[in-house]
Each structure stands twice: as C-alpha cells, then as structure tokens.
Short mmCIF file of C-alpha atoms in Angstrom, two decimals:
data_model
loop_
_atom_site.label_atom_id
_atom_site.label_comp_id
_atom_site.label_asym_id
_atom_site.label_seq_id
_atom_site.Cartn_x
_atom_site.Cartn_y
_atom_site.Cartn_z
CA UNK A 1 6.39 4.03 -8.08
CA UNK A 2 5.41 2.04 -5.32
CA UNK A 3 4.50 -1.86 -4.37
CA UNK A 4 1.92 -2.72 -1.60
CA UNK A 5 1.49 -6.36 -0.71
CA UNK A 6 -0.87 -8.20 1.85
CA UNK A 7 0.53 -11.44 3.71
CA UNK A 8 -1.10 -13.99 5.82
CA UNK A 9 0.55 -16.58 7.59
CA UNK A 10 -1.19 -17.42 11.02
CA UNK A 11 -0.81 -13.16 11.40
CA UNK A 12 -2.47 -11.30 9.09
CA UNK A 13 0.05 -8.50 7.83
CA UNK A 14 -0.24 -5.22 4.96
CA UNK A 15 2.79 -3.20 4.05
CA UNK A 16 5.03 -1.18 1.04
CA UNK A 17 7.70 -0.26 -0.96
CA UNK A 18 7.72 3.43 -1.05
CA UNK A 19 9.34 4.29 -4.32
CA UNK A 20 10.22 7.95 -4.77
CA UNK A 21 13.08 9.96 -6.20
CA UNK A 22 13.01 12.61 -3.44
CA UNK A 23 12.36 12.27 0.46
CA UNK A 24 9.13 13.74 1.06
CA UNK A 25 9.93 14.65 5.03
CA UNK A 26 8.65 10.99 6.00
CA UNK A 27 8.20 10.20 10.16
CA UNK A 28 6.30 7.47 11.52
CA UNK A 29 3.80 8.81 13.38
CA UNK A 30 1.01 7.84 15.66
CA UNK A 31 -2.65 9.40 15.49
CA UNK A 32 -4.30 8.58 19.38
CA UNK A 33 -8.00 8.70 19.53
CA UNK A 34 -8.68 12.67 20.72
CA UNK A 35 -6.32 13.87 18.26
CA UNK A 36 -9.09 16.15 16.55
CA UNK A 37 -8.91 15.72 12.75
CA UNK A 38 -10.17 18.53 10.66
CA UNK A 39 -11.67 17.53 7.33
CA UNK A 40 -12.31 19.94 4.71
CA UNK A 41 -15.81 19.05 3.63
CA UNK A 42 -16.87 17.17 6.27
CA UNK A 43 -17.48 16.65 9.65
CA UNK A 44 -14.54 17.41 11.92
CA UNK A 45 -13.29 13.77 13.80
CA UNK A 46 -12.66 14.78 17.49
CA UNK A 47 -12.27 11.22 18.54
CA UNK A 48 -11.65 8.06 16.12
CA UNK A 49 -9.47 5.04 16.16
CA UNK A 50 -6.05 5.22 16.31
CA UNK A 51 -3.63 4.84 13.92
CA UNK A 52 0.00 4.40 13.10
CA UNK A 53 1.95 4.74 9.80
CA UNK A 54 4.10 6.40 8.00
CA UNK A 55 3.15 10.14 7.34
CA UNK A 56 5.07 13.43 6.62
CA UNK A 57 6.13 15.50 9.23
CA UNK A 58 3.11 18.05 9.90
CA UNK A 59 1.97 19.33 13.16
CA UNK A 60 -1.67 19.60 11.88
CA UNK A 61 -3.06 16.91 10.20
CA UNK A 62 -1.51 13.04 9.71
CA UNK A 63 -0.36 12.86 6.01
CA UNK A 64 -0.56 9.41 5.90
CA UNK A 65 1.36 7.37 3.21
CA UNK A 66 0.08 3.89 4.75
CA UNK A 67 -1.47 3.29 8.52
CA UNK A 68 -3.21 0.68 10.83
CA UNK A 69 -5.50 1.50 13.15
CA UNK A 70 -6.15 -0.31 16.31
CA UNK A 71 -9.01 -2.64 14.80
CA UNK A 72 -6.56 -4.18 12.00
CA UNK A 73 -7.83 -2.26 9.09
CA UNK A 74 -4.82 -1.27 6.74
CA UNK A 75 -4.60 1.76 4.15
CA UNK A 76 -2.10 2.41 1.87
CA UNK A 77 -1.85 5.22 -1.35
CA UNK A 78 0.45 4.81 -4.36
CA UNK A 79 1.18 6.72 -7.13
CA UNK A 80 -1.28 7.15 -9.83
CA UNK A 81 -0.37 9.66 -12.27
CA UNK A 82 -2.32 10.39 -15.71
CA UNK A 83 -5.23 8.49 -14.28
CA UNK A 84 -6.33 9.64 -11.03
CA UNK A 85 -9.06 12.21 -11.78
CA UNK A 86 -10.21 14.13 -8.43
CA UNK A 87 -13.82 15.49 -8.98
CA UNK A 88 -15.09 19.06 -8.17
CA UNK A 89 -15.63 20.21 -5.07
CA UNK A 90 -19.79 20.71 -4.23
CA UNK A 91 -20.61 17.93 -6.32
CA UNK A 92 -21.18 15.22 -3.94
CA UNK A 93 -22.83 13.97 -0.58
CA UNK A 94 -19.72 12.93 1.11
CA UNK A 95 -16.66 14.68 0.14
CA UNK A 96 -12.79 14.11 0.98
CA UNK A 97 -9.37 15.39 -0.11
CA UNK A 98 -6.84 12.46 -1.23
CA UNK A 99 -4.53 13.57 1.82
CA UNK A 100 -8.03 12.80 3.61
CA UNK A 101 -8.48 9.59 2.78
CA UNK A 102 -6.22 7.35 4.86
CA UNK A 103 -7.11 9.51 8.41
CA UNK A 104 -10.69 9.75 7.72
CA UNK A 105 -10.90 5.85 6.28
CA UNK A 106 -8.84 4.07 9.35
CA UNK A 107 -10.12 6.63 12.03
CA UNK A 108 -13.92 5.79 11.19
CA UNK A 109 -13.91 2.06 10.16
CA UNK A 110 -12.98 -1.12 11.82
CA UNK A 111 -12.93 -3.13 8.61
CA UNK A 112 -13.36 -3.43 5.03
CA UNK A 113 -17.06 -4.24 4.93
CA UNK A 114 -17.86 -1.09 6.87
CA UNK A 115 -15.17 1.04 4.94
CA UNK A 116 -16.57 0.26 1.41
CA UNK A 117 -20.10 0.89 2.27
CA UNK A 118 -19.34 4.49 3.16
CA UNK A 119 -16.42 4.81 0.29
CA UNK A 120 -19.82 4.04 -2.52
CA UNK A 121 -21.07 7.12 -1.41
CA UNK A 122 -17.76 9.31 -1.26
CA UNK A 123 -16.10 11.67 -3.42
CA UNK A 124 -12.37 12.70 -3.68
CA UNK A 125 -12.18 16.32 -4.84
CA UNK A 126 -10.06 18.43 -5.90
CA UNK A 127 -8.43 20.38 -2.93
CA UNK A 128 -4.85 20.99 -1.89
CA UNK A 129 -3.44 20.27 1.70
CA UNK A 130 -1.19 23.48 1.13
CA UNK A 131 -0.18 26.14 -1.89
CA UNK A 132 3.25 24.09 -1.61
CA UNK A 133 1.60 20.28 -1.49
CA UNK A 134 -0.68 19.99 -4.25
CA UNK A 135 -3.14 17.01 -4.68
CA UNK A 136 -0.91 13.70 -5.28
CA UNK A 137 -2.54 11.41 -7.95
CA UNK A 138 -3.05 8.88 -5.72
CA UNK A 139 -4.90 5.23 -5.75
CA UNK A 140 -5.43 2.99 -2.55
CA UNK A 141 -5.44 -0.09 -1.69
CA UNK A 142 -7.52 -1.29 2.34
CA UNK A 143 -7.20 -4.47 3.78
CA UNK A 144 -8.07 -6.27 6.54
CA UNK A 145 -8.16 -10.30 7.55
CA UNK A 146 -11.38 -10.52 5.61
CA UNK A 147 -11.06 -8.85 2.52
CA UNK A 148 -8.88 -6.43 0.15
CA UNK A 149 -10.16 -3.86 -2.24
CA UNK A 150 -8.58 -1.50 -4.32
CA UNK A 151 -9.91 2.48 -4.69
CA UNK A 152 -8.78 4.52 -7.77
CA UNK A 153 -10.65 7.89 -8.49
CA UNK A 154 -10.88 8.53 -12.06
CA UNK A 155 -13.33 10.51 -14.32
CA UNK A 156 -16.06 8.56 -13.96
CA UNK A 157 -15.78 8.46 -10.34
CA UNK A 158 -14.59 6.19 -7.54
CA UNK A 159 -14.26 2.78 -9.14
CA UNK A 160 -14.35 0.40 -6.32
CA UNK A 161 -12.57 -3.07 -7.52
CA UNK A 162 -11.89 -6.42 -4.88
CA UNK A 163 -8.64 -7.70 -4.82
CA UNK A 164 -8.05 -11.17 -3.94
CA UNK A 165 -4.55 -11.01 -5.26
CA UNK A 166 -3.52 -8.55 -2.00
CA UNK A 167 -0.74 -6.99 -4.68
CA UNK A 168 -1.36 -3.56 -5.55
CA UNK A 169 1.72 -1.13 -7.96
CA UNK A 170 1.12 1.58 -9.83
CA UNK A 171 -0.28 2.58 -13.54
CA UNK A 172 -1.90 0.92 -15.81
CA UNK A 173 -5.26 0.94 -13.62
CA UNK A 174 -6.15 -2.06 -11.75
CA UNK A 175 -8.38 -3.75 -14.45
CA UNK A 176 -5.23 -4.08 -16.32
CA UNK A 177 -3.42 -5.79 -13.95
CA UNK A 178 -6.01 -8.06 -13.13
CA UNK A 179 -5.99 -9.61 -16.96
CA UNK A 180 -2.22 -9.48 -17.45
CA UNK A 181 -1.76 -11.71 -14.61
CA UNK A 182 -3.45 -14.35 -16.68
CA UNK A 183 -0.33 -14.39 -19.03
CA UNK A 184 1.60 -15.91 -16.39
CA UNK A 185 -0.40 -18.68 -15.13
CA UNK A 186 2.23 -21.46 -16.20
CA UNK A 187 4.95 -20.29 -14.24
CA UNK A 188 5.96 -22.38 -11.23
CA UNK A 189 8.07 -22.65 -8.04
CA UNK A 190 8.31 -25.92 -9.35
CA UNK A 191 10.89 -27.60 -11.84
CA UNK A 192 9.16 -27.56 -15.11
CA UNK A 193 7.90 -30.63 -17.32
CA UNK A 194 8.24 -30.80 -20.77
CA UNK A 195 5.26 -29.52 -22.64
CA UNK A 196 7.20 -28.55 -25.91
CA UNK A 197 7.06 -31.81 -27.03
CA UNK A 198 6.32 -35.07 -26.05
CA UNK A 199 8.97 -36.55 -29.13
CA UNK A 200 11.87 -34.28 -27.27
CA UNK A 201 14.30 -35.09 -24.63
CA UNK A 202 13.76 -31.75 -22.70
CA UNK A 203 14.72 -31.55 -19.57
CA UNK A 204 15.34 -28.63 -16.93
CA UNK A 205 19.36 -28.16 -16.45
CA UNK A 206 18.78 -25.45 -13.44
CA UNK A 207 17.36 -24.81 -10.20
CA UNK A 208 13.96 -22.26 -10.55
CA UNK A 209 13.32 -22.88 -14.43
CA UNK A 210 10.07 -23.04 -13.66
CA UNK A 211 9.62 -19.50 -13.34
CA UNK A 212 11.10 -18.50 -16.46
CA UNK A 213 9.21 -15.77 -17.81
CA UNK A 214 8.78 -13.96 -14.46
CA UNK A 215 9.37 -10.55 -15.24
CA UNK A 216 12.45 -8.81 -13.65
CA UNK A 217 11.73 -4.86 -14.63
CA UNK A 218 10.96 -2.41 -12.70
CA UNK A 219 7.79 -1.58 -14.26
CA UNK A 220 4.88 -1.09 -12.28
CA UNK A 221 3.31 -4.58 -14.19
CA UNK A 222 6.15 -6.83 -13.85
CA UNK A 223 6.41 -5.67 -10.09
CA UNK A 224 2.36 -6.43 -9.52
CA UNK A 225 3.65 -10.14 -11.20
CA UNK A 226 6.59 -10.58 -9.18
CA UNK A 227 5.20 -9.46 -6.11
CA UNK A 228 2.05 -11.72 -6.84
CA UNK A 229 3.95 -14.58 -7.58
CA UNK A 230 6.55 -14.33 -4.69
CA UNK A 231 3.73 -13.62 -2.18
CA UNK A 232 1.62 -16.49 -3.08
CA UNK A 233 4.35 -19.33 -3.56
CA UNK A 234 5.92 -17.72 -0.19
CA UNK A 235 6.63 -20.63 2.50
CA UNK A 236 7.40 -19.35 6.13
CA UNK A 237 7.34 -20.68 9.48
CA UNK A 238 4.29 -18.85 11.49
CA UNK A 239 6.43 -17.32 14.33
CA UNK A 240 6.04 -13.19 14.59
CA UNK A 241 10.34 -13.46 13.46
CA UNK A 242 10.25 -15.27 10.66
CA UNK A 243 6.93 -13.75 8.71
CA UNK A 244 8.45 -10.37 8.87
CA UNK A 245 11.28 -11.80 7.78
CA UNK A 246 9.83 -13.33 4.84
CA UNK A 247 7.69 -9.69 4.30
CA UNK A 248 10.48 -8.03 4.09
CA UNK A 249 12.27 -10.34 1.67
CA UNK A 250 8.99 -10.38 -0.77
CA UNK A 251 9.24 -6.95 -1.15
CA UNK A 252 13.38 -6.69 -1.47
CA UNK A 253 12.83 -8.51 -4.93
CA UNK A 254 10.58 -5.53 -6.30
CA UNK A 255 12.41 -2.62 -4.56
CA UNK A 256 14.38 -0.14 -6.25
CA UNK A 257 17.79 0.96 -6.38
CA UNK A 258 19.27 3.92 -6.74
CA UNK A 259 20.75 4.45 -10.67
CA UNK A 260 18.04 1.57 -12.30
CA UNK A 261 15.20 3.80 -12.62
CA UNK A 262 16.68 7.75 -13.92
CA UNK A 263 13.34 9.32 -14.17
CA UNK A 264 12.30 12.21 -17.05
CA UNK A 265 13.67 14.86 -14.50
CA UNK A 266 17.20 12.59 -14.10
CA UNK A 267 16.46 11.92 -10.77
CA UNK A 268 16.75 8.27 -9.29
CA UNK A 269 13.92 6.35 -8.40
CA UNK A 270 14.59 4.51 -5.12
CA UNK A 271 12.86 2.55 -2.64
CA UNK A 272 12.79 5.14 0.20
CA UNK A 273 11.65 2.89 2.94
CA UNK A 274 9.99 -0.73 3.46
CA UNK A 275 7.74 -1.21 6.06
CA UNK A 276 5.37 -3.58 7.22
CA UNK A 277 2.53 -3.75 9.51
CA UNK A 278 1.27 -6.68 11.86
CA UNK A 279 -2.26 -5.80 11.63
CA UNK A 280 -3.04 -7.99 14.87
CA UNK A 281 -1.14 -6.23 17.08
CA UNK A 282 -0.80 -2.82 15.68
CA UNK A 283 3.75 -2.90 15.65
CA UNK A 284 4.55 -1.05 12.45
CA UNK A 285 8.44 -2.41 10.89
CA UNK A 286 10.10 -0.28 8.31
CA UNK A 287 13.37 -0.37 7.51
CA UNK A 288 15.03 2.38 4.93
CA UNK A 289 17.33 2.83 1.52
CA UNK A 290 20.22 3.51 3.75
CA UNK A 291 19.88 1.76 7.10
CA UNK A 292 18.57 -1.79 6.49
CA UNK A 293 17.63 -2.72 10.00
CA UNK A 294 14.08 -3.11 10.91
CA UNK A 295 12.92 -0.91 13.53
CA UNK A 296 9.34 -0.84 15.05
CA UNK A 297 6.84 1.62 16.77
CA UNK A 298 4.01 -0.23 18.93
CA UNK A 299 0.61 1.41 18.28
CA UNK A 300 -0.33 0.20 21.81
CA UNK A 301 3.15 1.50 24.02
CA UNK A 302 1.53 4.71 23.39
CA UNK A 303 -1.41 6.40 25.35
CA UNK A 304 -4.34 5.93 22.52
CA UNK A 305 -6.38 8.59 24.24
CA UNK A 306 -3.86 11.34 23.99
CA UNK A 307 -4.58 14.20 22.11
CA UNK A 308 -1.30 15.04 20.22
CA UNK A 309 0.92 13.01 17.73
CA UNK A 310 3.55 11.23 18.44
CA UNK A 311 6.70 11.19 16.17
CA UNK A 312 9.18 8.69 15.91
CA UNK A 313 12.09 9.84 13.71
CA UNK A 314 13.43 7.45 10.52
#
C-alpha cells in the first residue's frame, strides 16, 4: 500500500508514502547520464538524463521505486495487485519490464507530453528482473509542472488515464477513484452551515466539522480522499522550508503505522519511508519509519556525466 501526491506551491514538487510490511533493501540512489542502462527488449540507453530516487540496492540496473530526472519529470510505482496484467513478451512494438519503466521513462523524456506519446505505443511484459525478484504488480503515476497522468497495465493493455487530482493509492483501479471522489464533494475546511433544515437551530459546536465524513482508514480509497482533500485545501507559505514542510505533513495523515494494518501473512504494514522531491531543482527529501528527520541528496552535487551510481545509504 502506498500514497503518491503532487504539490505546487510557487515549486512544483511529486513524492510518496512507501507502504510495505518488509524492507525491500531501499538506497537512494543517483543514475548520471553514461550510466549504460540495459533494457531487455529494447534498445540499450548508454547515455540519458539523470535521475535520482529511491531504488533497491543493485549494482546493475536502478530499481527505481520513484525518481526525478534533471528536466523535472517525476515517476513513481505503487502497488497494484489482482489488477495489473503484464502482457506477453513478442507481442508488441515497444516492449518494457515493470522494473523498466521508471529508468527507461525519466532517462528518455523531459516531460509528460513527450512521455505519453511514446507510453501509447509501449507494452509492459511479462519478464522478471531476477529468479528471486519476480514482476511486482505495479501501476504508475508521472508528473511534471504541466500535467499528471496515471499508467496501469491491465488485460486489455496500457490504459493511459489524466489525473488532475495529482493523488494516486492503490486498488480499486483509477476509474474508481475518480467517481468515488464525487461522494465527498460537500466536505469543507470550512465550518459547516446548516443544510438539514432551515426550521432547525443547527449549529457547528467544534473546530473542523466541516470535514465530517472524511474518511480516516487506511484503505487505499479513503487515503486517495484524504490525501486529495488535504493536498488541495493545503495553505503554505512559498519558501523551499515551509512547502516541504507542509509535503511532509500531507502525507503523515495517510501514513501507516506499525500494528494498524496486520496483513493476511500477520505482518505489519508500515510506512517505510516518506520522501519528497523538488522537481525544480532535482534535491530528493525522505525521511523514514524510524528516524523522522528529513535528509536530502542533490541530483546536481553529483557529476551527471559519470558512469557509475551513486548510493547514499537510508
């Protein structure tokens, strides 16, 4: 389970919740230009933009859970189980792995417009990174200052859907999400009026009644509401401090923690890490479960035409 918001406030900013029950060897890594990426079914990258994210630790190949690259375009997968649908391998013009998508997405395109014009004519098929690391069930939402869209690869084949919300969880798919949010289009950051009745002396008797109704589960549709709703009543002063503050808070109210969520297994379902990415100037914040400072790696303190990855350790 997992929560991936957009935020712009004179910077234009894209980061996560990364909600998992077990640590999946997470770094933050940077990907400089010459780094050569090897695709499996297509052409090998052996310079691209750079990037910088949050990816497992792998000599090989950047296992990106989110990234920026140097033009501002942000990526980010989440967990889609039961409806991601990866098609066969042969069957298309353009083909890429889900563990693919992120590197070959952010090292090719500078921006949304460009990405989703080759993404039409993709495929995501059916390979494993590793006998150990099969296929996640993945969907993804990219953003840049222009535009959001949201990628889930199902049966049919990559549905392509715009977001204008910049809020993306996990299951039901994104068509679902998009209606339910209509069932909470009276709530308000504001103190209620009295629409019960016009014959009733009704009057609000707390602070934040007017968001009564705002869903407080952990579900992966109340978070999409809460997230929604926190993001788009947010109010923040424009200064580099105080937006990442405020980033960080949005996504505090939909994180997880530890005991809430026991999942099928009996594991716990936390929030691993939070991060959050100023797309302008390519610093990457995260902070994690157990050490709540924020921390950042600069995309551009490195050499960007370097041909190894560089680790930073969480």
């Amino acid at each position: 389970m997992c929560t991936c918001i957009t935020y712009e406030n004179g910077g234009f900013y894209f980061g996560r919740n990364l909600d998992l029950d077990v640590s999946f060897g997470q770094t933050v890594t940077v990907t400089p230009e010459k780094f050569p990426l090897n695709f499996r079914k297509t052409k090998r990258a052996e310079k691209h933009y750079a990037m910088v994210g949050m990816a497992s630790d792998n000599d090989a190949f950047p296992l990106y859970a989110e990234a920026v690259n140097e033009k501002g375009l942000s990526m980010a997968g989440l967990n889609f189980p039961g409806n991601a649908y990866y098609q066969k391998v042969g069957q298309g013009e353009h083909e890429l792995a889900s563990f693919e998508v992120i590197p070959w997405v952010l090292g090719t395109c500078a921006s949304v417009a460009e990405a989703e014009d080759y993404l039409r004519k993709t495929e995501i098929v059916d390979l494993a990174f590793s006998e150990q690391m099969p296929p996640a069930p993945l969907h993804w939402m990219l953003a840049d200052r222009e535009k959001c869209i949201v990628l889930e690869p199902v049966r049919e084949g990559l549905r392509i859907y715009d977001n204008p919300f910049g809020v993306l969880t996990n299951n039901p798919p994104f068509d679902f999400h998009r209606i339910n949010l209509n069932n909470y289009l009276n709530l308000s950051a504001r103190s209620p009026e009295n629409r019960f009745s016009d014959r009733l002396n009704l009057k609000a008797y707390s602070q934040g009644m007017g968001g009564t109704g705002l869903p407080g589960d952990a579900s992966s549709a109340s978070r999409f509401v809460r997230a929604a709703f926190l993001k788009w009543n947010s109010v923040s002063p424009t200064d580099e401090e105080a937006n990442i503050s405020q980033f960080f808070h949005i996504l505090d109210n939909v994180a997880m923690v530890r005991g809430a969520v026991v999942t099928e297994e009996g594991k716990y379902d936390i929030t691993m890490y939070s991060c959050c990415m100023n797309a302008d100037t390519g610093v990457y914040y995260y902070k994690t479960y157990d050490d709540g400072r924020i921390r950042a790696a600069d995309l551009r303190d490195v050499d960007l035409q370097g041909d190894q990855l560089i680790k930073q350790n969480v």
